[in-house]
Amino acid sequence: MNMINVVNTAARAIDDVWLPSSCSLCYGTCSILAHRVDGVVVKIEGNPESAVGKGRLCGKGVSGIMTHYDPNRLTHPLRRTNPKKGLNEDPQWKEISWDEALDEISAVLKQVRAEDPRKLVVQRTTTVTASRVPFQTFAAAFGTPNFSVSGGGQHCGNGAHLISGIMHASWSIVPDFEYCNYAIYFGASKGHAAGHASCSNMGKAADARARGMKMVVVDPICNFAAAKATEWVPLRVGTDAALALAMCNVMVNELGIYDGAYLQAKTNAPYLIGPDKLYVRDPGNKEPLVWDTRSHCARPFNEVAAADMALEGEFNVDGTLCRPSFHCLRDHLRKFTPEWAEEISTIGSATIRRLAKEFGTEARVGSTIVVDGVTLPYRPVAAIAFRGSQGHMNSVYNFYAVDLLNHLVGAADVVGSCLGFNPACHGHPDTGKMRYIPSAGPDGLMVTGMWMGYHYPYPPSEPRLPTNLGLQDLFVLGMTSPFLDSTDREDMWQRFDVPYRPEVMVNFGANLIMSIANKETVAASLAKYKFMVSFDLFLTETSSFADIVLPDCSYLQSLDSRSNFPFIFSLPAGTGEWCWPIRQPVLPPDGEQRNCADVLLEIADRVGFRADLNAAYNASLNIQAPHRLEGETRYSYAQICDAELKNNFGDERGLDWFKENGLVKWKKTPAEVYWRPFVDVRVPIYWEFMLPIGNKIAAIAEPRGLKIPMEYYQPMPDFLPCTSHCCKKSDFDFYAFYYRDIVHTNSFTMENPWLDEAARLDPFSYTIAINAAQARKRELHDGQLVWIESEAGRKVKGRLKLTEAIHPEGIGIAAMCGHWSDGMPVAKGKGVFFNELLELDWDHVSPVNNNLDLCAKVRIVPVEAAP
Amino acid sequence: MKWGMVIDLKRCIGCYGCQLSCKAENGTPPGVYYARVLKAEEGQYPTVRNLFLPVLCNHCEDPPCVSACPTGASFKWEEDGIVDINHDLCVGCRSCMMACPYTNRYFNDQASHYHPQSATPYEAARTASHQTNVVMKCNFCRDRVRGGKPPACVANCPTVARVFGDLDDPTSDVSRLIKERGGFTLHPEVGTGPSVYYLPA
């Protein structure tokens, strides 16, 4: 493989190189080639050799130069001299040396580790995918379970990743763009904005569009994905489950469309359910029973041929009356009529019936197709969801109801269907490493082969009296927790007798003040930390709460052996290539900037837990002998990266080889891409485990005064309203929501002047989108300055943009704008800070997965002109 | 040989990749974007279409900017049809900007950079070398193209919405796409004969 690596070897050595590396403007982490001439990066392009991005980049990726060279970047460690912390407090920074900084940090951490290591909370931004291992291992080795990702998960993933993990053994789901004929997107923009497999998906989605794939986009606003859709279906904010459940009902009960064979063989549809809503189990081996239609008796599921399993019927098993779960589901779905769904979602019942018929028909249940000589099931439909639809109280059921559409017709991880991102990999052809495959776990249900954290989505852990600050050991279906910063966190900790409190935070690049909820709540939480260290590129709104700020290297100055891995996260799904790129420094650090991974290693050395950290790295990176890290040896991060690469790809392919070549890739096989028919695992179309988990949580929580609403812990999905849906206040008649802008990432890129310039030219990036007719009815005009005020009285100010492309009840705002930090002067004052409208407490999160409820009922108040 | 570009509006997702990769390739100063993305909507709720229209210099057959130029700074290359500017001859009168019906020319008033405090090393390398007091515009990445590479915006587009090639060659991708997909130019009524074609969304 030839890299474009031109080094002019004339008599006078001239620096003119293209170095392969990885982008970091969003977590898509597309592969790049960075052109450095005489010590200056003058261009960033995609790397055509890589499957990640395929040689192309979005607007953010090509603009990375101006993030790196921002003169507002931190270059020296800083120490606050003003002990007071608050939104209006000036930290009064003074520059200190690294030695001073690390002395103080190590002293604090040493003390905390001796007292109770759980008092340390580690936060990181999801934007830098490669930061996961260094910070996760640091937390694990230090001895704290309190590891979080700021707004990540709480906003966008507690639902999406939970259900994608349980139902598709992956982090996320996407249509099989190459073969899908009909895709329905619920609050998602895969292939049209950013995120997982960003640029690769953009190319694949464009190919699908050119090929004629129909794309229906269900979204309160018509932008990005809906702009390219064959049909935009506007709906009332947060009501996706109503549409999805009605479609399931129409398909199964009105049209009789479902994939019986798939349900029999690949789901728990035949498992018998008793009057207690639980599996009827074999008294001996406790396996769930199915009804064998051949021998007319109930037998353990793993002893009956799939085709002989009943999907419907009433059976008596030793006196217990029971039905297969599919029968329960079918009956359960009947109440979700299109008329019912129309009331809730505002989508016409005729449209709902039509969508269900189109989806069910195009699923072509029973058909097959030959790919590379292999005959595979062919279901060219996909229903996908992501941040938008799962960002509500009904997070779990919203996402699950959408995915149920797929499983009812067998459109899961087969050709043309809804795919997880790379759930199965047969490993590198030479070394066999990185092999992972989903397997059958308890009750025959699928356990993912690869995950991003220590706790897998299935099987769920046993709820217990929590000792994690985030209560994830109680709310076991949650992931990122709101309870680290919520207004009721102290109540929760007291209620559950959590025997310690957070005292120290190590933050990598996250801007918690802006990325979680209203700034006042998170500020109050951060101000209580006794000591906070923040690795940052700029002084953000969150940096101002730190005691010490450390100047981080940008991605152009950083090394990471696994910029992209695991493959479930951001390698494009579907046919193509496995690809392992790295990130390498193109430029040296400026001033006193240092690489965070190396800093963490040094801190571990000073505090005295290097051996634990080496062990954590071995476990996390799965490093075997002879490359395994030993004892307390003080490996540098570069040495650890080298060990990982050699471990995975052989001794000849260590760091030096990767710096030269950039990546390793090999072709995917159809059996890997369309793995489902080849692996004997089942997924739950009846979440039987919900009820016992809910009961166990209630048994712990309710005696301590926390009522668990059991309607959220039922085995079959429902539509449960958000606070906004229940609001009856007379002039609060809009649902405010946010969306991810294509030109910005989190709260990060508004500081980039090229991206800011593009955003200022865009009609929507910094404005408040409102339905034109609704605005005119209220005598509001384009460009008008208004307050958007929530039920709780929180408000944000911005300019209206009248548009036809939004639901009449919607107020749409691009995410995480509205900076106020002086440390980000380009970002300051641009756009609207939507998250100010969000509350952060038990009442505003899903009681199941603790995802935040991201919609708010609001009223519009024109800003009075100054007198 | 006549260079031309085809932009497929069905594929374009309005990611600003073209606008920004052009800026990165050419080091254009603040306020100058040889390639831009325009956004508009048509229809009435709920039957709405969102449109993304990437635009750039059209390298016209009969460029009014060339005929308007008093010094000959604006010219069209015989060999390949690129409409270009010789900045040594440009006196900054801006007649060409008034003549261009597509507003795709920009005046580089004085040296400027993005951050008020200082120019970045990138800008020192790539922006500072642009002459001031002259008009600037897209030149189809003339040096890249003559070196065998496509223009930066074409190479970068993540949806592969931009295609570049010889309009004089009926078998080229651009010629074929225009014919097969019904390629059209912007404002054909002004009669300048653009070399940039669009495929319908």
PDB file of N, CA and C in Angstrom, chain A residues 148-216:
ATOM      1  N   SER A 148     -17.461   9.221  33.573  1.00  0.00           N
ATOM      2  CA  SER A 148     -18.620   9.695  32.809  1.00  0.00           C
ATOM      3  C   SER A 148     -18.193  10.437  31.563  1.00  0.00           C
ATOM      4  N   VAL A 149     -19.158  10.705  30.702  1.00  0.00           N
ATOM      5  CA  VAL A 149     -18.881  11.366  29.432  1.00  0.00           C
ATOM      6  C   VAL A 149     -19.734  12.603  29.262  1.00  0.00           C
ATOM      7  N   SER A 150     -19.840  13.388  30.337  1.00  0.00           N
ATOM      8  CA  SER A 150     -20.505  14.695  30.249  1.00  0.00           C
ATOM      9  C   SER A 150     -21.912  14.528  29.695  1.00  0.00           C
ATOM     10  N   GLY A 151     -22.250  15.241  28.628  1.00  0.00           N
ATOM     11  CA  GLY A 151     -23.598  15.144  28.072  1.00  0.00           C
ATOM     12  C   GLY A 151     -23.802  13.912  27.214  1.00  0.00           C
ATOM     13  N   GLY A 152     -22.680  13.294  26.813  1.00  0.00           N
ATOM     14  CA  GLY A 152     -22.794  12.115  25.961  1.00  0.00           C
ATOM     15  C   GLY A 152     -23.531  11.001  26.685  1.00  0.00           C
ATOM     16  N   GLY A 153     -24.407  10.319  26.027  1.00  0.00           N
ATOM     17  CA  GLY A 153     -25.154   9.262  26.696  1.00  0.00           C
ATOM     18  C   GLY A 153     -26.397   9.801  27.356  1.00  0.00           C
ATOM     19  N   GLN A 154     -26.225  10.813  28.194  1.00  0.00           N
ATOM     20  CA  GLN A 154     -27.399  11.400  28.855  1.00  0.00           C
ATOM     21  C   GLN A 154     -28.344  11.996  27.823  1.00  0.00           C
ATOM     22  N   HIS A 155     -27.746  12.535  26.765  1.00  0.00           N
ATOM     23  CA  HIS A 155     -28.554  13.132  25.710  1.00  0.00           C
ATOM     24  C   HIS A 155     -28.834  12.149  24.600  1.00  0.00           C
ATOM     25  N   CYS A 156     -27.793  11.473  24.192  1.00  0.00           N
ATOM     26  CA  CYS A 156     -27.859  10.834  22.878  1.00  0.00           C
ATOM     27  C   CYS A 156     -27.679   9.343  22.890  1.00  0.00           C
ATOM     28  N   GLY A 157     -27.413   8.742  24.011  1.00  0.00           N
ATOM     29  CA  GLY A 157     -27.012   7.360  23.854  1.00  0.00           C
ATOM     30  C   GLY A 157     -27.564   6.368  24.847  1.00  0.00           C
ATOM     31  N   ASN A 158     -28.059   6.847  26.003  1.00  0.00           N
ATOM     32  CA  ASN A 158     -28.540   5.862  26.980  1.00  0.00           C
ATOM     33  C   ASN A 158     -29.619   4.974  26.370  1.00  0.00           C
ATOM     34  N   GLY A 159     -30.375   5.541  25.459  1.00  0.00           N
ATOM     35  CA  GLY A 159     -31.394   4.743  24.779  1.00  0.00           C
ATOM     36  C   GLY A 159     -30.823   4.025  23.573  1.00  0.00           C
ATOM     37  N   ALA A 160     -30.215   4.830  22.691  1.00  0.00           N
ATOM     38  CA  ALA A 160     -29.731   4.281  21.419  1.00  0.00           C
ATOM     39  C   ALA A 160     -28.757   3.129  21.628  1.00  0.00           C
ATOM     40  N   HIS A 161     -27.804   3.305  22.537  1.00  0.00           N
ATOM     41  CA  HIS A 161     -26.779   2.274  22.671  1.00  0.00           C
ATOM     42  C   HIS A 161     -27.301   1.067  23.424  1.00  0.00           C
ATOM     43  N   LEU A 162     -28.179   1.295  24.400  1.00  0.00           N
ATOM     44  CA  LEU A 162     -28.773   0.170  25.135  1.00  0.00           C
ATOM     45  C   LEU A 162     -29.496  -0.764  24.172  1.00  0.00           C
ATOM     46  N   ILE A 163     -30.382  -0.195  23.371  1.00  0.00           N
ATOM     47  CA  ILE A 163     -31.202  -1.042  22.510  1.00  0.00           C
ATOM     48  C   ILE A 163     -30.411  -1.559  21.313  1.00  0.00           C
ATOM     49  N   SER A 164     -29.531  -0.731  20.755  1.00  0.00           N
ATOM     50  CA  SER A 164     -28.682  -1.236  19.668  1.00  0.00           C
ATOM     51  C   SER A 164     -27.820  -2.384  20.182  1.00  0.00           C
ATOM     52  N   GLY A 165     -27.396  -2.266  21.440  1.00  0.00           N
ATOM     53  CA  GLY A 165     -26.567  -3.325  22.023  1.00  0.00           C
ATOM     54  C   GLY A 165     -27.339  -4.611  22.252  1.00  0.00           C
ATOM     55  N   ILE A 166     -28.544  -4.505  22.761  1.00  0.00           N
ATOM     56  CA  ILE A 166     -29.339  -5.697  23.050  1.00  0.00           C
ATOM     57  C   ILE A 166     -29.862  -6.347  21.771  1.00  0.00           C
ATOM     58  N   MET A 167     -30.290  -5.520  20.824  1.00  0.00           N
ATOM     59  CA  MET A 167     -30.978  -6.060  19.643  1.00  0.00           C
ATOM     60  C   MET A 167     -30.069  -6.260  18.429  1.00  0.00           C
ATOM     61  N   HIS A 168     -28.906  -5.579  18.399  1.00  0.00           N
ATOM     62  CA  HIS A 168     -28.036  -5.671  17.219  1.00  0.00           C
ATOM     63  C   HIS A 168     -26.563  -5.843  17.573  1.00  0.00           C
ATOM     64  N   ALA A 169     -26.268  -6.061  18.839  1.00  0.00           N
ATOM     65  CA  ALA A 169     -24.881  -6.274  19.291  1.00  0.00           C
ATOM     66  C   ALA A 169     -23.946  -5.180  18.806  1.00  0.00           C
ATOM     67  N   SER A 170     -24.447  -3.962  18.768  1.00  0.00           N
ATOM     68  CA  SER A 170     -23.593  -2.875  18.314  1.00  0.00           C
ATOM     69  C   SER A 170     -23.953  -1.585  19.032  1.00  0.00           C
ATOM     70  N   TRP A 171     -23.187  -0.558  18.716  1.00  0.00           N
ATOM     71  CA  TRP A 171     -23.364   0.717  19.384  1.00  0.00           C
ATOM     72  C   TRP A 171     -24.510   1.505  18.770  1.00  0.00           C
ATOM     73  N   SER A 172     -24.784   1.247  17.500  1.00  0.00           N
ATOM     74  CA  SER A 172     -25.720   2.080  16.748  1.00  0.00           C
ATOM     75  C   SER A 172     -26.270   1.279  15.582  1.00  0.00           C
ATOM     76  N   ILE A 173     -27.353   1.792  14.978  1.00  0.00           N
ATOM     77  CA  ILE A 173     -27.928   1.095  13.828  1.00  0.00           C
ATOM     78  C   ILE A 173     -28.033   2.019  12.625  1.00  0.00           C
ATOM     79  N   VAL A 174     -28.016   1.417  11.467  1.00  0.00           N
ATOM     80  CA  VAL A 174     -27.954   2.182  10.224  1.00  0.00           C
ATOM     81  C   VAL A 174     -28.573   1.311   9.122  1.00  0.00           C
ATOM     82  N   PRO A 175     -29.169   1.912   8.086  1.00  0.00           N
ATOM     83  CA  PRO A 175     -29.648   1.057   6.995  1.00  0.00           C
ATOM     84  C   PRO A 175     -28.457   0.444   6.253  1.00  0.00           C
ATOM     85  N   ASP A 176     -28.667  -0.730   5.661  1.00  0.00           N
ATOM     86  CA  ASP A 176     -27.664  -1.322   4.786  1.00  0.00           C
ATOM     87  C   ASP A 176     -27.759  -0.549   3.477  1.00  0.00           C
ATOM     88  N   PHE A 177     -27.049   0.564   3.395  1.00  0.00           N
ATOM     89  CA  PHE A 177     -27.223   1.495   2.279  1.00  0.00           C
ATOM     90  C   PHE A 177     -27.050   0.839   0.917  1.00  0.00           C
ATOM     91  N   GLU A 178     -26.209  -0.176   0.881  1.00  0.00           N
ATOM     92  CA  GLU A 178     -25.924  -0.767  -0.420  1.00  0.00           C
ATOM     93  C   GLU A 178     -27.132  -1.480  -1.020  1.00  0.00           C
ATOM     94  N   TYR A 179     -27.952  -2.056  -0.141  1.00  0.00           N
ATOM     95  CA  TYR A 179     -29.044  -2.883  -0.650  1.00  0.00           C
ATOM     96  C   TYR A 179     -30.443  -2.469  -0.177  1.00  0.00           C
ATOM     97  N   CYS A 180     -30.517  -1.533   0.748  1.00  0.00           N
ATOM     98  CA  CYS A 180     -31.834  -1.170   1.288  1.00  0.00           C
ATOM     99  C   CYS A 180     -32.656  -0.443   0.237  1.00  0.00           C
ATOM    100  N   ASN A 181     -33.937  -0.715   0.208  1.00  0.00           N
ATOM    101  CA  ASN A 181     -34.835  -0.025  -0.716  1.00  0.00           C
ATOM    102  C   ASN A 181     -35.744   0.976  -0.031  1.00  0.00           C
ATOM    103  N   TYR A 182     -35.933   0.790   1.284  1.00  0.00           N
ATOM    104  CA  TYR A 182     -36.906   1.640   1.985  1.00  0.00           C
ATOM    105  C   TYR A 182     -36.431   1.819   3.409  1.00  0.00           C
ATOM    106  N   ALA A 183     -35.994   3.026   3.734  1.00  0.00           N
ATOM    107  CA  ALA A 183     -35.486   3.309   5.071  1.00  0.00           C
ATOM    108  C   ALA A 183     -36.376   4.343   5.730  1.00  0.00           C
ATOM    109  N   ILE A 184     -36.698   4.115   6.986  1.00  0.00           N
ATOM    110  CA  ILE A 184     -37.422   5.133   7.755  1.00  0.00           C
ATOM    111  C   ILE A 184     -36.521   5.597   8.894  1.00  0.00           C
ATOM    112  N   TYR A 185     -36.286   6.890   8.945  1.00  0.00           N
ATOM    113  CA  TYR A 185     -35.446   7.470   9.987  1.00  0.00           C
ATOM    114  C   TYR A 185     -36.358   8.147  11.014  1.00  0.00           C
ATOM    115  N   PHE A 186     -36.179   7.774  12.282  1.00  0.00           N
ATOM    116  CA  PHE A 186     -36.918   8.433  13.363  1.00  0.00           C
ATOM    117  C   PHE A 186     -35.924   9.272  14.160  1.00  0.00           C
ATOM    118  N   GLY A 187     -35.951  10.571  13.973  1.00  0.00           N
ATOM    119  CA  GLY A 187     -35.063  11.427  14.757  1.00  0.00           C
ATOM    120  C   GLY A 187     -33.594  11.031  14.619  1.00  0.00           C
ATOM    121  N   ALA A 188     -33.172  10.825  13.392  1.00  0.00           N
ATOM    122  CA  ALA A 188     -31.800  10.413  13.126  1.00  0.00           C
ATOM    123  C   ALA A 188     -31.344  11.060  11.825  1.00  0.00           C
ATOM    124  N   SER A 189     -30.030  11.148  11.652  1.00  0.00           N
ATOM    125  CA  SER A 189     -29.538  11.747  10.409  1.00  0.00           C
ATOM    126  C   SER A 189     -28.342  10.996   9.846  1.00  0.00           C
ATOM    127  N   LYS A 190     -28.257   9.701  10.141  1.00  0.00           N
ATOM    128  CA  LYS A 190     -27.109   8.918   9.680  1.00  0.00           C
ATOM    129  C   LYS A 190     -26.886   9.120   8.176  1.00  0.00           C
ATOM    130  N   GLY A 191     -25.694   9.556   7.837  1.00  0.00           N
ATOM    131  CA  GLY A 191     -25.377   9.754   6.433  1.00  0.00           C
ATOM    132  C   GLY A 191     -25.688  11.150   5.929  1.00  0.00           C
ATOM    133  N   HIS A 192     -26.167  12.012   6.811  1.00  0.00           N
ATOM    134  CA  HIS A 192     -26.538  13.348   6.356  1.00  0.00           C
ATOM    135  C   HIS A 192     -26.029  14.446   7.256  1.00  0.00           C
ATOM    136  N   ALA A 193     -25.282  14.094   8.255  1.00  0.00           N
ATOM    137  CA  ALA A 193     -24.712  15.135   9.112  1.00  0.00           C
ATOM    138  C   ALA A 193     -23.369  14.667   9.633  1.00  0.00           C
ATOM    139  N   ALA A 194     -23.326  14.150  10.836  1.00  0.00           N
ATOM    140  CA  ALA A 194     -22.021  13.752  11.373  1.00  0.00           C
ATOM    141  C   ALA A 194     -22.186  12.468  12.169  1.00  0.00           C
ATOM    142  N   GLY A 195     -21.308  12.273  13.115  1.00  0.00           N
ATOM    143  CA  GLY A 195     -21.457  11.145  14.002  1.00  0.00           C
ATOM    144  C   GLY A 195     -20.822   9.881  13.471  1.00  0.00           C
ATOM    145  N   HIS A 196     -21.368   8.767  13.882  1.00  0.00           N
ATOM    146  CA  HIS A 196     -20.762   7.474  13.597  1.00  0.00           C
ATOM    147  C   HIS A 196     -20.560   7.257  12.105  1.00  0.00           C
ATOM    148  N   ALA A 197     -19.354   6.909  11.754  1.00  0.00           N
ATOM    149  CA  ALA A 197     -18.969   6.648  10.358  1.00  0.00           C
ATOM    150  C   ALA A 197     -19.378   7.791   9.452  1.00  0.00           C
ATOM    151  N   SER A 198     -19.232   8.977   9.985  1.00  0.00           N
ATOM    152  CA  SER A 198     -19.689  10.205   9.342  1.00  0.00           C
ATOM    153  C   SER A 198     -19.551  10.279   7.823  1.00  0.00           C
ATOM    154  N   CYS A 199     -18.338  10.521   7.337  1.00  0.00           N
ATOM    155  CA  CYS A 199     -18.195  10.777   5.897  1.00  0.00           C
ATOM    156  C   CYS A 199     -18.421   9.526   5.066  1.00  0.00           C
ATOM    157  N   SER A 200     -18.054   8.386   5.591  1.00  0.00           N
ATOM    158  CA  SER A 200     -18.308   7.148   4.849  1.00  0.00           C
ATOM    159  C   SER A 200     -19.812   6.986   4.622  1.00  0.00           C
ATOM    160  N   ASN A 201     -20.590   7.247   5.665  1.00  0.00           N
ATOM    161  CA  ASN A 201     -22.035   7.104   5.528  1.00  0.00           C
ATOM    162  C   ASN A 201     -22.621   8.129   4.570  1.00  0.00           C
ATOM    163  N   MET A 202     -21.995   9.317   4.526  1.00  0.00           N
ATOM    164  CA  MET A 202     -22.498  10.333   3.592  1.00  0.00           C
ATOM    165  C   MET A 202     -22.387   9.809   2.156  1.00  0.00           C
ATOM    166  N   GLY A 203     -21.250   9.208   1.847  1.00  0.00           N
ATOM    167  CA  GLY A 203     -21.074   8.653   0.507  1.00  0.00           C
ATOM    168  C   GLY A 203     -22.026   7.505   0.243  1.00  0.00           C
ATOM    169  N   LYS A 204     -22.152   6.607   1.226  1.00  0.00           N
ATOM    170  CA  LYS A 204     -23.039   5.453   1.046  1.00  0.00           C
ATOM    171  C   LYS A 204     -24.494   5.888   0.903  1.00  0.00           C
ATOM    172  N   ALA A 205     -24.889   6.855   1.729  1.00  0.00           N
ATOM    173  CA  ALA A 205     -26.288   7.311   1.663  1.00  0.00           C
ATOM    174  C   ALA A 205     -26.558   7.983   0.315  1.00  0.00           C
ATOM    175  N   ALA A 206     -25.562   8.720  -0.200  1.00  0.00           N
ATOM    176  CA  ALA A 206     -25.744   9.370  -1.503  1.00  0.00           C
ATOM    177  C   ALA A 206     -25.875   8.327  -2.607  1.00  0.00           C
ATOM    178  N   ASP A 207     -25.071   7.273  -2.524  1.00  0.00           N
ATOM    179  CA  ASP A 207     -25.181   6.184  -3.498  1.00  0.00           C
ATOM    180  C   ASP A 207     -26.573   5.560  -3.436  1.00  0.00           C
ATOM    181  N   ALA A 208     -27.047   5.344  -2.205  1.00  0.00           N
ATOM    182  CA  ALA A 208     -28.373   4.743  -2.035  1.00  0.00           C
ATOM    183  C   ALA A 208     -29.447   5.645  -2.640  1.00  0.00           C
ATOM    184  N   ARG A 209     -29.306   6.925  -2.413  1.00  0.00           N
ATOM    185  CA  ARG A 209     -30.260   7.899  -2.945  1.00  0.00           C
ATOM    186  C   ARG A 209     -30.244   7.882  -4.472  1.00  0.00           C
ATOM    187  N   ALA A 210     -29.031   7.861  -5.020  1.00  0.00           N
ATOM    188  CA  ALA A 210     -28.909   7.831  -6.478  1.00  0.00           C
ATOM    189  C   ALA A 210     -29.485   6.538  -7.040  1.00  0.00           C
ATOM    190  N   ARG A 211     -29.351   5.463  -6.304  1.00  0.00           N
ATOM    191  CA  ARG A 211     -29.854   4.164  -6.739  1.00  0.00           C
ATOM    192  C   ARG A 211     -31.373   4.103  -6.662  1.00  0.00           C
ATOM    193  N   GLY A 212     -31.954   5.017  -5.871  1.00  0.00           N
ATOM    194  CA  GLY A 212     -33.411   5.034  -5.785  1.00  0.00           C
ATOM    195  C   GLY A 212     -33.978   4.561  -4.467  1.00  0.00           C
ATOM    196  N   MET A 213     -33.101   4.403  -3.445  1.00  0.00           N
ATOM    197  CA  MET A 213     -33.628   4.018  -2.134  1.00  0.00           C
ATOM    198  C   MET A 213     -34.610   5.073  -1.656  1.00  0.00           C
ATOM    199  N   LYS A 214     -35.771   4.614  -1.194  1.00  0.00           N
ATOM    200  CA  LYS A 214     -36.723   5.551  -0.617  1.00  0.00           C
ATOM    201  C   LYS A 214     -36.318   5.805   0.833  1.00  0.00           C
ATOM    202  N   MET A 215     -36.362   7.079   1.214  1.00  0.00           N
ATOM    203  CA  MET A 215     -36.040   7.406   2.591  1.00  0.00           C
ATOM    204  C   MET A 215     -37.152   8.265   3.145  1.00  0.00           C
ATOM    205  N   VAL A 216     -37.776   7.768   4.199  1.00  0.00           N
ATOM    206  CA  VAL A 216     -38.820   8.514   4.894  1.00  0.00           C
ATOM    207  C   VAL A 216     -38.197   9.046   6.169  1.00  0.00           C
TER     208      VAL A 216
END
